[in-house]
XYZ file of C-alpha atoms in Angstrom:
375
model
C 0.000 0.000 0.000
C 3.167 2.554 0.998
C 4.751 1.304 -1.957
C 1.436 2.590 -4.131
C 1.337 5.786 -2.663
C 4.479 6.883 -3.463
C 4.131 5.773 -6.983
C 1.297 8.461 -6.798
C 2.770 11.040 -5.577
C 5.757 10.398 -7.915
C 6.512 14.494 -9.598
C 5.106 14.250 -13.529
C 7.895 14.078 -15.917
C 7.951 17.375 -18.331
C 6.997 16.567 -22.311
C 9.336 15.788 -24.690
C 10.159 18.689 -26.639
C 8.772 16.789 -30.128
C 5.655 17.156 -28.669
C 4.641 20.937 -29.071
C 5.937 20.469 -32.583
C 4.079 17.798 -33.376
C 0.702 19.786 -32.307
C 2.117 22.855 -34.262
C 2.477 21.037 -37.126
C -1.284 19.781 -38.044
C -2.344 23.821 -37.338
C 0.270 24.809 -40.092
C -1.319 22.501 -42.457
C -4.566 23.781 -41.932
C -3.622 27.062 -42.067
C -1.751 26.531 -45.700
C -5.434 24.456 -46.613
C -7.033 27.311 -46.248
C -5.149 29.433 -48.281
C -4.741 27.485 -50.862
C -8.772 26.800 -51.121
C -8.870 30.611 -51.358
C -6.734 31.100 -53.419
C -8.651 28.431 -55.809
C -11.751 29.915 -55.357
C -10.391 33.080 -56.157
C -9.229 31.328 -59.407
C -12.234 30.590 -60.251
C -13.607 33.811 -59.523
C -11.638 35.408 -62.158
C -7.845 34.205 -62.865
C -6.372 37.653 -62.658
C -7.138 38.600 -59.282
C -5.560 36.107 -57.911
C -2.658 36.079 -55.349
C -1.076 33.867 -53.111
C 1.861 34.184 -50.930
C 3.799 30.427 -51.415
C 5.883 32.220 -47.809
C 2.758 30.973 -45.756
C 2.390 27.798 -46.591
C 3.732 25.113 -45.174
C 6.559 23.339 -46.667
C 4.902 20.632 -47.408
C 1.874 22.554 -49.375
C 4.402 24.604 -51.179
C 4.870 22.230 -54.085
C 0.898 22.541 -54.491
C 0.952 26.375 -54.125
C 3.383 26.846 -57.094
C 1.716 24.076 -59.008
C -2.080 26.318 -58.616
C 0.434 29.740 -59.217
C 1.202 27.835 -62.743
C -2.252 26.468 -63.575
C -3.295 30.402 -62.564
C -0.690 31.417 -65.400
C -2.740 28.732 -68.091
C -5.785 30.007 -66.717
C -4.761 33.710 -67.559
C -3.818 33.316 -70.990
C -6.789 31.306 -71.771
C -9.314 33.678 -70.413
C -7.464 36.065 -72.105
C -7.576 34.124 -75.317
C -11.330 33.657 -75.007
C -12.023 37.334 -74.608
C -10.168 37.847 -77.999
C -12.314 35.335 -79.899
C -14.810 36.675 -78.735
C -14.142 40.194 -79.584
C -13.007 38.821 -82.884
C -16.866 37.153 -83.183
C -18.835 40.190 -81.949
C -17.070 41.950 -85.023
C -17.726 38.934 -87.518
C -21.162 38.800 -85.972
C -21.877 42.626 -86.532
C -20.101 42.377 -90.278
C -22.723 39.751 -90.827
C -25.251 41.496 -89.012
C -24.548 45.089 -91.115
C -24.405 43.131 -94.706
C -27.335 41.180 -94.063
C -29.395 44.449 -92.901
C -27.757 45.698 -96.076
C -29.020 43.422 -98.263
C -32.558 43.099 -97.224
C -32.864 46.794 -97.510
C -31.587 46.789 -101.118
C -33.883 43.882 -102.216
C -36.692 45.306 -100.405
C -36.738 47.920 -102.862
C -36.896 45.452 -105.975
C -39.725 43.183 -106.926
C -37.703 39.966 -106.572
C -38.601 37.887 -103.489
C -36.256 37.477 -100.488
C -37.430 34.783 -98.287
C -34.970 33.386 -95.393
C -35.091 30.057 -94.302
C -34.202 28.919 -91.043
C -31.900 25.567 -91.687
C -32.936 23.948 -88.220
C -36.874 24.423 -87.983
C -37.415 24.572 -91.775
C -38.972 27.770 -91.376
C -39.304 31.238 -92.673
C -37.450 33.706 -90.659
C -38.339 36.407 -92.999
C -39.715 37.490 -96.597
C -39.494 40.930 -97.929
C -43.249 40.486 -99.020
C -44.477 40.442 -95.562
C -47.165 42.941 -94.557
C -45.663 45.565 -92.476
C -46.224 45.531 -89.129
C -46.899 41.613 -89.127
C -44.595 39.316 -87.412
C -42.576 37.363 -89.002
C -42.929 33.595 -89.193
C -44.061 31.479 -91.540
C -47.673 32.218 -91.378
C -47.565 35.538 -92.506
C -46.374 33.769 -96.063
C -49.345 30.973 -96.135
C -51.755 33.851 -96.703
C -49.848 36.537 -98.492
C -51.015 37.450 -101.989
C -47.425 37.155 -103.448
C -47.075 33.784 -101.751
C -45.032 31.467 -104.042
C -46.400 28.479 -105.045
C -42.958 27.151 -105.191
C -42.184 27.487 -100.780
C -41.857 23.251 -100.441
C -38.864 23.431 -102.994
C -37.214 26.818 -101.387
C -37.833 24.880 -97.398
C -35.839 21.786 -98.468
C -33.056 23.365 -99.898
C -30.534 22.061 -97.719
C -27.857 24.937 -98.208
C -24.766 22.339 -98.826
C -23.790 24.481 -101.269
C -22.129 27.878 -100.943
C -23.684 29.369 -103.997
C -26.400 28.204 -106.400
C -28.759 29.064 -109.196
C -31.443 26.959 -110.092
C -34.706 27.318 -111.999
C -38.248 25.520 -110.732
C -41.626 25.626 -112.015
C -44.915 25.673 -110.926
C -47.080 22.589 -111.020
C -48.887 23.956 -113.939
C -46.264 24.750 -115.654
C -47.652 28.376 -115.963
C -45.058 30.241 -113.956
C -40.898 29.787 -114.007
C -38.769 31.470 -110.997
C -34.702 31.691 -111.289
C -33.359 30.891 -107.685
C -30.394 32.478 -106.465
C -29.513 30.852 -102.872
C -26.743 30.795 -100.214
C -26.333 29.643 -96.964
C -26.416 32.637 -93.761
C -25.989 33.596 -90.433
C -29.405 34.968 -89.219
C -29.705 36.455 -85.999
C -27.307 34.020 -84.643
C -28.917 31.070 -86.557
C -27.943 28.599 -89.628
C -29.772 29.979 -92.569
C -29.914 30.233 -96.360
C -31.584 32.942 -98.549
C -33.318 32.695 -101.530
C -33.907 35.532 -103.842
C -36.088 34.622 -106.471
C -37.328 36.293 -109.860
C -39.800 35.369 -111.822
C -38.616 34.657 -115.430
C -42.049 33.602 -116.880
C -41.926 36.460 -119.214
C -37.980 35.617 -120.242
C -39.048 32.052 -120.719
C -41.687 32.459 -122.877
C -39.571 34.884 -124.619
C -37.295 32.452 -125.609
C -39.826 29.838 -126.471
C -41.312 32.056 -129.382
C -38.061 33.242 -130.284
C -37.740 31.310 -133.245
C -41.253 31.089 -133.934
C -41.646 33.499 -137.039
C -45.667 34.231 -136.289
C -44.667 36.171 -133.087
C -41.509 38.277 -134.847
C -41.865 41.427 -136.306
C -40.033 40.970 -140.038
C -38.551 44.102 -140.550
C -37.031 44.624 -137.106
C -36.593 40.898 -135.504
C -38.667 42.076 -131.753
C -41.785 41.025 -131.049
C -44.884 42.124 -132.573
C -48.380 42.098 -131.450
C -49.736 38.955 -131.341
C -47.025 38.125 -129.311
C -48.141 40.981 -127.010
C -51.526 39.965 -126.708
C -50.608 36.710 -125.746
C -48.492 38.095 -123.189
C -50.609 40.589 -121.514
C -53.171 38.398 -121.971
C -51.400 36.057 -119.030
C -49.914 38.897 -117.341
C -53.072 40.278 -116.595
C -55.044 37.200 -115.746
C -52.562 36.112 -113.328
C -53.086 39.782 -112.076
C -49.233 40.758 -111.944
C -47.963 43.582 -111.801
C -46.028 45.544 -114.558
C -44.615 48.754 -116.138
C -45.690 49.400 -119.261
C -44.271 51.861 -121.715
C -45.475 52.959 -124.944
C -43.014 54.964 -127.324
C -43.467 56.893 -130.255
C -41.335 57.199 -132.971
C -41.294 60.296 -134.187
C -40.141 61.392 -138.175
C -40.807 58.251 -139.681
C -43.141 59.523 -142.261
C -41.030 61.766 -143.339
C -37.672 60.323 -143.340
C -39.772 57.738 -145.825
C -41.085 60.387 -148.087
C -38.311 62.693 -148.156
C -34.942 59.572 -148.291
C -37.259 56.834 -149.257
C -37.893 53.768 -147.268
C -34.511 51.910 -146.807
C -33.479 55.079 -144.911
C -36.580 55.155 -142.636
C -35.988 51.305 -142.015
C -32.603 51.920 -140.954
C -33.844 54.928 -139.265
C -36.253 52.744 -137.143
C -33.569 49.964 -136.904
C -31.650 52.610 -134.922
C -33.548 52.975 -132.643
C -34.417 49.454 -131.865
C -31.354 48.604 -131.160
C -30.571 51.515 -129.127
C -33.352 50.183 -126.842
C -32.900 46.395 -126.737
C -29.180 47.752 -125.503
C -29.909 49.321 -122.398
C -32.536 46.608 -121.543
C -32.157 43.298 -120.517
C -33.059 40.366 -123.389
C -35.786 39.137 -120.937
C -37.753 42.284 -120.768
C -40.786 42.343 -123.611
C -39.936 44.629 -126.370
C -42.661 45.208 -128.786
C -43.333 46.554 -132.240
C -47.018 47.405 -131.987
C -46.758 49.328 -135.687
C -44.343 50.948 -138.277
C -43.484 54.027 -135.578
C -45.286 52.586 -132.461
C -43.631 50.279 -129.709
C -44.377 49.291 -126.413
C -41.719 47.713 -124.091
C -42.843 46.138 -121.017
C -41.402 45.218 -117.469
C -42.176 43.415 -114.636
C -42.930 45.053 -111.393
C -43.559 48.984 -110.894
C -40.146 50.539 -112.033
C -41.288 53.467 -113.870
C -38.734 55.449 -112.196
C -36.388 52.859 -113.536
C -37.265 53.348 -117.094
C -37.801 57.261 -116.885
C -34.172 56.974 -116.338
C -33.301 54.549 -119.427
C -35.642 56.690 -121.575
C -33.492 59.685 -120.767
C -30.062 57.946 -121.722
C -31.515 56.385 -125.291
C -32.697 59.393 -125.978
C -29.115 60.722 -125.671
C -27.826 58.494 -127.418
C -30.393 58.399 -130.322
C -29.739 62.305 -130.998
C -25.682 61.731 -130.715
C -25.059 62.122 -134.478
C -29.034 61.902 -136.407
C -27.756 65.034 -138.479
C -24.908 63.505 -139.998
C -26.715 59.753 -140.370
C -30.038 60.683 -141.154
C -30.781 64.426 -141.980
C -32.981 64.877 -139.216
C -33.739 65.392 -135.692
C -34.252 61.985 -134.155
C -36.626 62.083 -131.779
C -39.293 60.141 -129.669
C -42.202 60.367 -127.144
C -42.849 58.255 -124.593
C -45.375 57.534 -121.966
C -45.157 54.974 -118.374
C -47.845 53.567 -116.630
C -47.868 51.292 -113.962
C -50.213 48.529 -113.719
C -50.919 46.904 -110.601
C -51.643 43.778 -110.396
C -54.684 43.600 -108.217
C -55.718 46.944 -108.720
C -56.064 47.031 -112.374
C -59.298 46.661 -114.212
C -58.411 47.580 -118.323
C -57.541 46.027 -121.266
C -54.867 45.517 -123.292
C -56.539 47.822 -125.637
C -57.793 50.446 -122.529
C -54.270 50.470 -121.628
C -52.567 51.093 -124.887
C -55.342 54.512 -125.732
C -54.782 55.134 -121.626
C -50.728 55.435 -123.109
C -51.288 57.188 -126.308
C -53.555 59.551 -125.314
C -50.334 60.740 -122.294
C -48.538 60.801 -125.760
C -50.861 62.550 -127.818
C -50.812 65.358 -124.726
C -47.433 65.668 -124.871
C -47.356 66.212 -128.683
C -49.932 69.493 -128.125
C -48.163 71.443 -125.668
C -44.818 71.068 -127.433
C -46.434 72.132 -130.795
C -48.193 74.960 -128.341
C -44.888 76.234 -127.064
C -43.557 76.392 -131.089
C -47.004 78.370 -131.064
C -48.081 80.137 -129.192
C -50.904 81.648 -130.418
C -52.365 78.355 -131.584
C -55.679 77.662 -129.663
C -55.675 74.851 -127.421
C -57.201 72.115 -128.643
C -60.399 70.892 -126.527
C-alpha cells in the first residue's frame, strides 16, 4: 500500500520537446489548406485577381501552391484568349449582321422575293413580301397574296452548297422562278436565302423566239400577237407591270423625203438603241411601223424614266450627220398593278397614247403660241 502511494505522488515528468511540434504542425497545415482553397476559389472567380503568398504555406503545401500559381498562369492566358475570340466574333457577328441588314434593304426595294429560311426548324425567318407591321414567321407567307407556289422546294433546300442558281416551275407549268440561294448567319442562326425572280416572261420569250408568227419581219422584236398573248397572261394572273409605250417620231417623213430603206434603218436605230440598255428578258414590242411598247415586270417606272433619258441621248448623238434629221421620240409609263387594275390591253394602250398625244400638243403649243388649245 506505501509502496502505491508513493508511486502516486511520484513528480510528472515534463513533455518531450517533439511534442509541441508535433501539435504545431497539423495547425500549419490547416492554415496553408485554407489558403490554398482561397486562393482556388479566387481562381475561379476570375484568374487575374488572384494572389497567393507560397511564404505561408507550409513546406509541405508549397509544391501545391506553385503548381495552382502555374495552372493560374494557363488560366490567364486562356481567359485572355477567349475574350479575344470573342471580340473577334462580336465583329464577324456585326459584319454579318450590317451586310445582311444591307441586303434586305436593297432587295426590299426590288420586286424579286427574299425569303430566309431557317436551316434547323425549316422555317421562314423572314420574306421581304411580308405585310408591315406583321410578325414574321411562316404564317404571314401561307396567306400573303405574293405567296409562291414554289415554298416546299425553297424549305428543303438544304444549303450544302455555298452558292447556287437553279430554276423551278410551278405545277402547272404556268409560272418559271430563277433561284439564287446561299447559306447565312441569321440572328445568330444557320440559314440560307433565296432571292427569287420570276422569269415567266424571259421564258416564254425564248420559247417564241424562233417562232416566225410572233416576230416582227422588218425589225426581228416582237410584234403584237405576241403581245396579246403576253398581256393576256400577265393580266389574268393579275401581276404587276410597267408598261411603256413609245413613239417614234419622223418616220413619215424620213420615208417620203430619203425613201424607205433610210426610214428602215432609221427605225432599226432605234431598236437597237433600246434592246441595248434593256435586258433580253424584258418584252420589247413593235405594236406598228413608228409605235412600240416595251414592257417590265414590277412597278419601275422610275427605272425606265431613267433609261428613256439615256436612249434618248444616245439616239440624238449624231441623227444630223446619219439621217438628216432630228431623231426624236415620245414616250409615256404607266404602272399597272396587279390587283388593282381593271383595263384592257386595248384600254391600256389609248390610256398610253392619249399621255402621248398630250405631250405632242403642248410642245407644238410652245412652237405656237398663239395656236388655240385644242379641246
Amino acid at each position: 500500500m506505501e509502496h502505491e502511494i508513493n508511486e502516486m505522488s511520484l513528480p510528472e515528468s515534463p513533455p518531450a520537446a517533439g511534442g509541441a511540434q508535433e501539435a504545431q504542425a497539423p495547425a500549419e497545415e490547416d492554415s496553408s489548406c485554407r489558403l490554398l482553397r482561397e486562393y482556388l476559389e479566387r481562381i475561379q472567380r476570375g484568374a487575374g485577381n488572384a494572389r497567393l503568398d507560397l511564404d505561408q504555406l507550409s513546406p509541405p503545401c508549397r509544391p501545391l501552391g506553385e503548381a495552382l500559381c502555374a495552372f493560374q498562369a494557363q488560366a490567364e492566358e486562356r481567359e485572355a484568349r477567349l475574350k479575344r475570340e470573342a471580340q473577334r466574333a462580336r465583329r464577324r457577328a456585326g459584319i454579318i449582321e450590317s451586310y445582311t441588314e444591307m441586303l434586305v434593304e436593297l432587295l426590299d426595294q426590288r420586286d424579286e422575293w427574299l425569303v430566309v429560311v431557317d436551316l434547323e426548324t425549316r422555317e421562314i425567318v423572314h420574306c421581304n413580301k411580308r405585310t408591315r407591321g406583321v410578325a414574321e414567321g411562316a404564317e404571314y407567307c401561307e396567306n400573303c397574296r405574293h405567296r409562291l407556289s414554289i415554298q416546299p422546294q425553297l424549305l428543303e433546300w438544304d444549303g450544302s452548297e455555298r452558292y447556287r442558281v437553279w430554276e423551278q416551275e410551278t405545277e402547272d407549268k404556268r409560272r418559271c422562278y430563277r433561284i439564287i440561294s446561299f447559306p447565312i448567319e441569321w440572328k445568330e442562326h444557320p440559314s440560307c436565302v433565296h432571292i427569287v425572280m420570276d422569269v415567266t416572261a424571259e421564258k416564254m420569250n425564248a420559247r417564241h423566239l424562233s417562232d416566225a408568227i410572233y416576230q416582227d419581219a422588218d425589225t426581228g422584236i416582237r410584234n403584237r400577237l405576241f403581245l396579246e398573248e403576253f398581256m393576256g397572261h400577265v393580266l389574268q394572273e393579275r401581276q404587276s407591270v410597267t408598261l411603256c409605250y413609245l413613239d417614234l417620231e419622223g418616220v413619215s417623213e424620213i420615208n417620203t423625203s430619203y425613201g424607205r430603206k433610210v426610214g428602215d434603218a432609221y427605225i432599226q436605230n432605234f431598236v437597237e438603241i433600246v434592246r441595248k440598255h434593256f435586258r433580253s428578258g424584258d418584252t420589247f414590242v413593235r405594236i406598228q411601223d413608228d409605235k412600240f411598247c416595251l414592257m417590265l415586270t414590277g412597278n419601275v417606272k422610275h427605272l425606265i424614266e431613267r433609261k428613256m433619258d439615256e436612249i434618248l441621248t444616245v439616239f440624238q448623238r449624231d441623227d444630223d450627220r446619219v439621217f438628216c434629221h432630228q431623231c426624236n421620240f415620245k414616250y409615256s409609263i404607266l404602272e399597272v398593278g396587279g390587283e388593282s387594275n381593271v383595263l384592257s390591253l386595248d384600254k391600256l394602250l389609248q390610256e398610253a397614247e392619249g399621255v402621248v398625244r398630250r405631250k405632242k400638243r403642248k410642245q407644238q403649243r410652245s412652237r405656237n403660241p398663239l395656236e388655240l388649245e385644242d379641246w
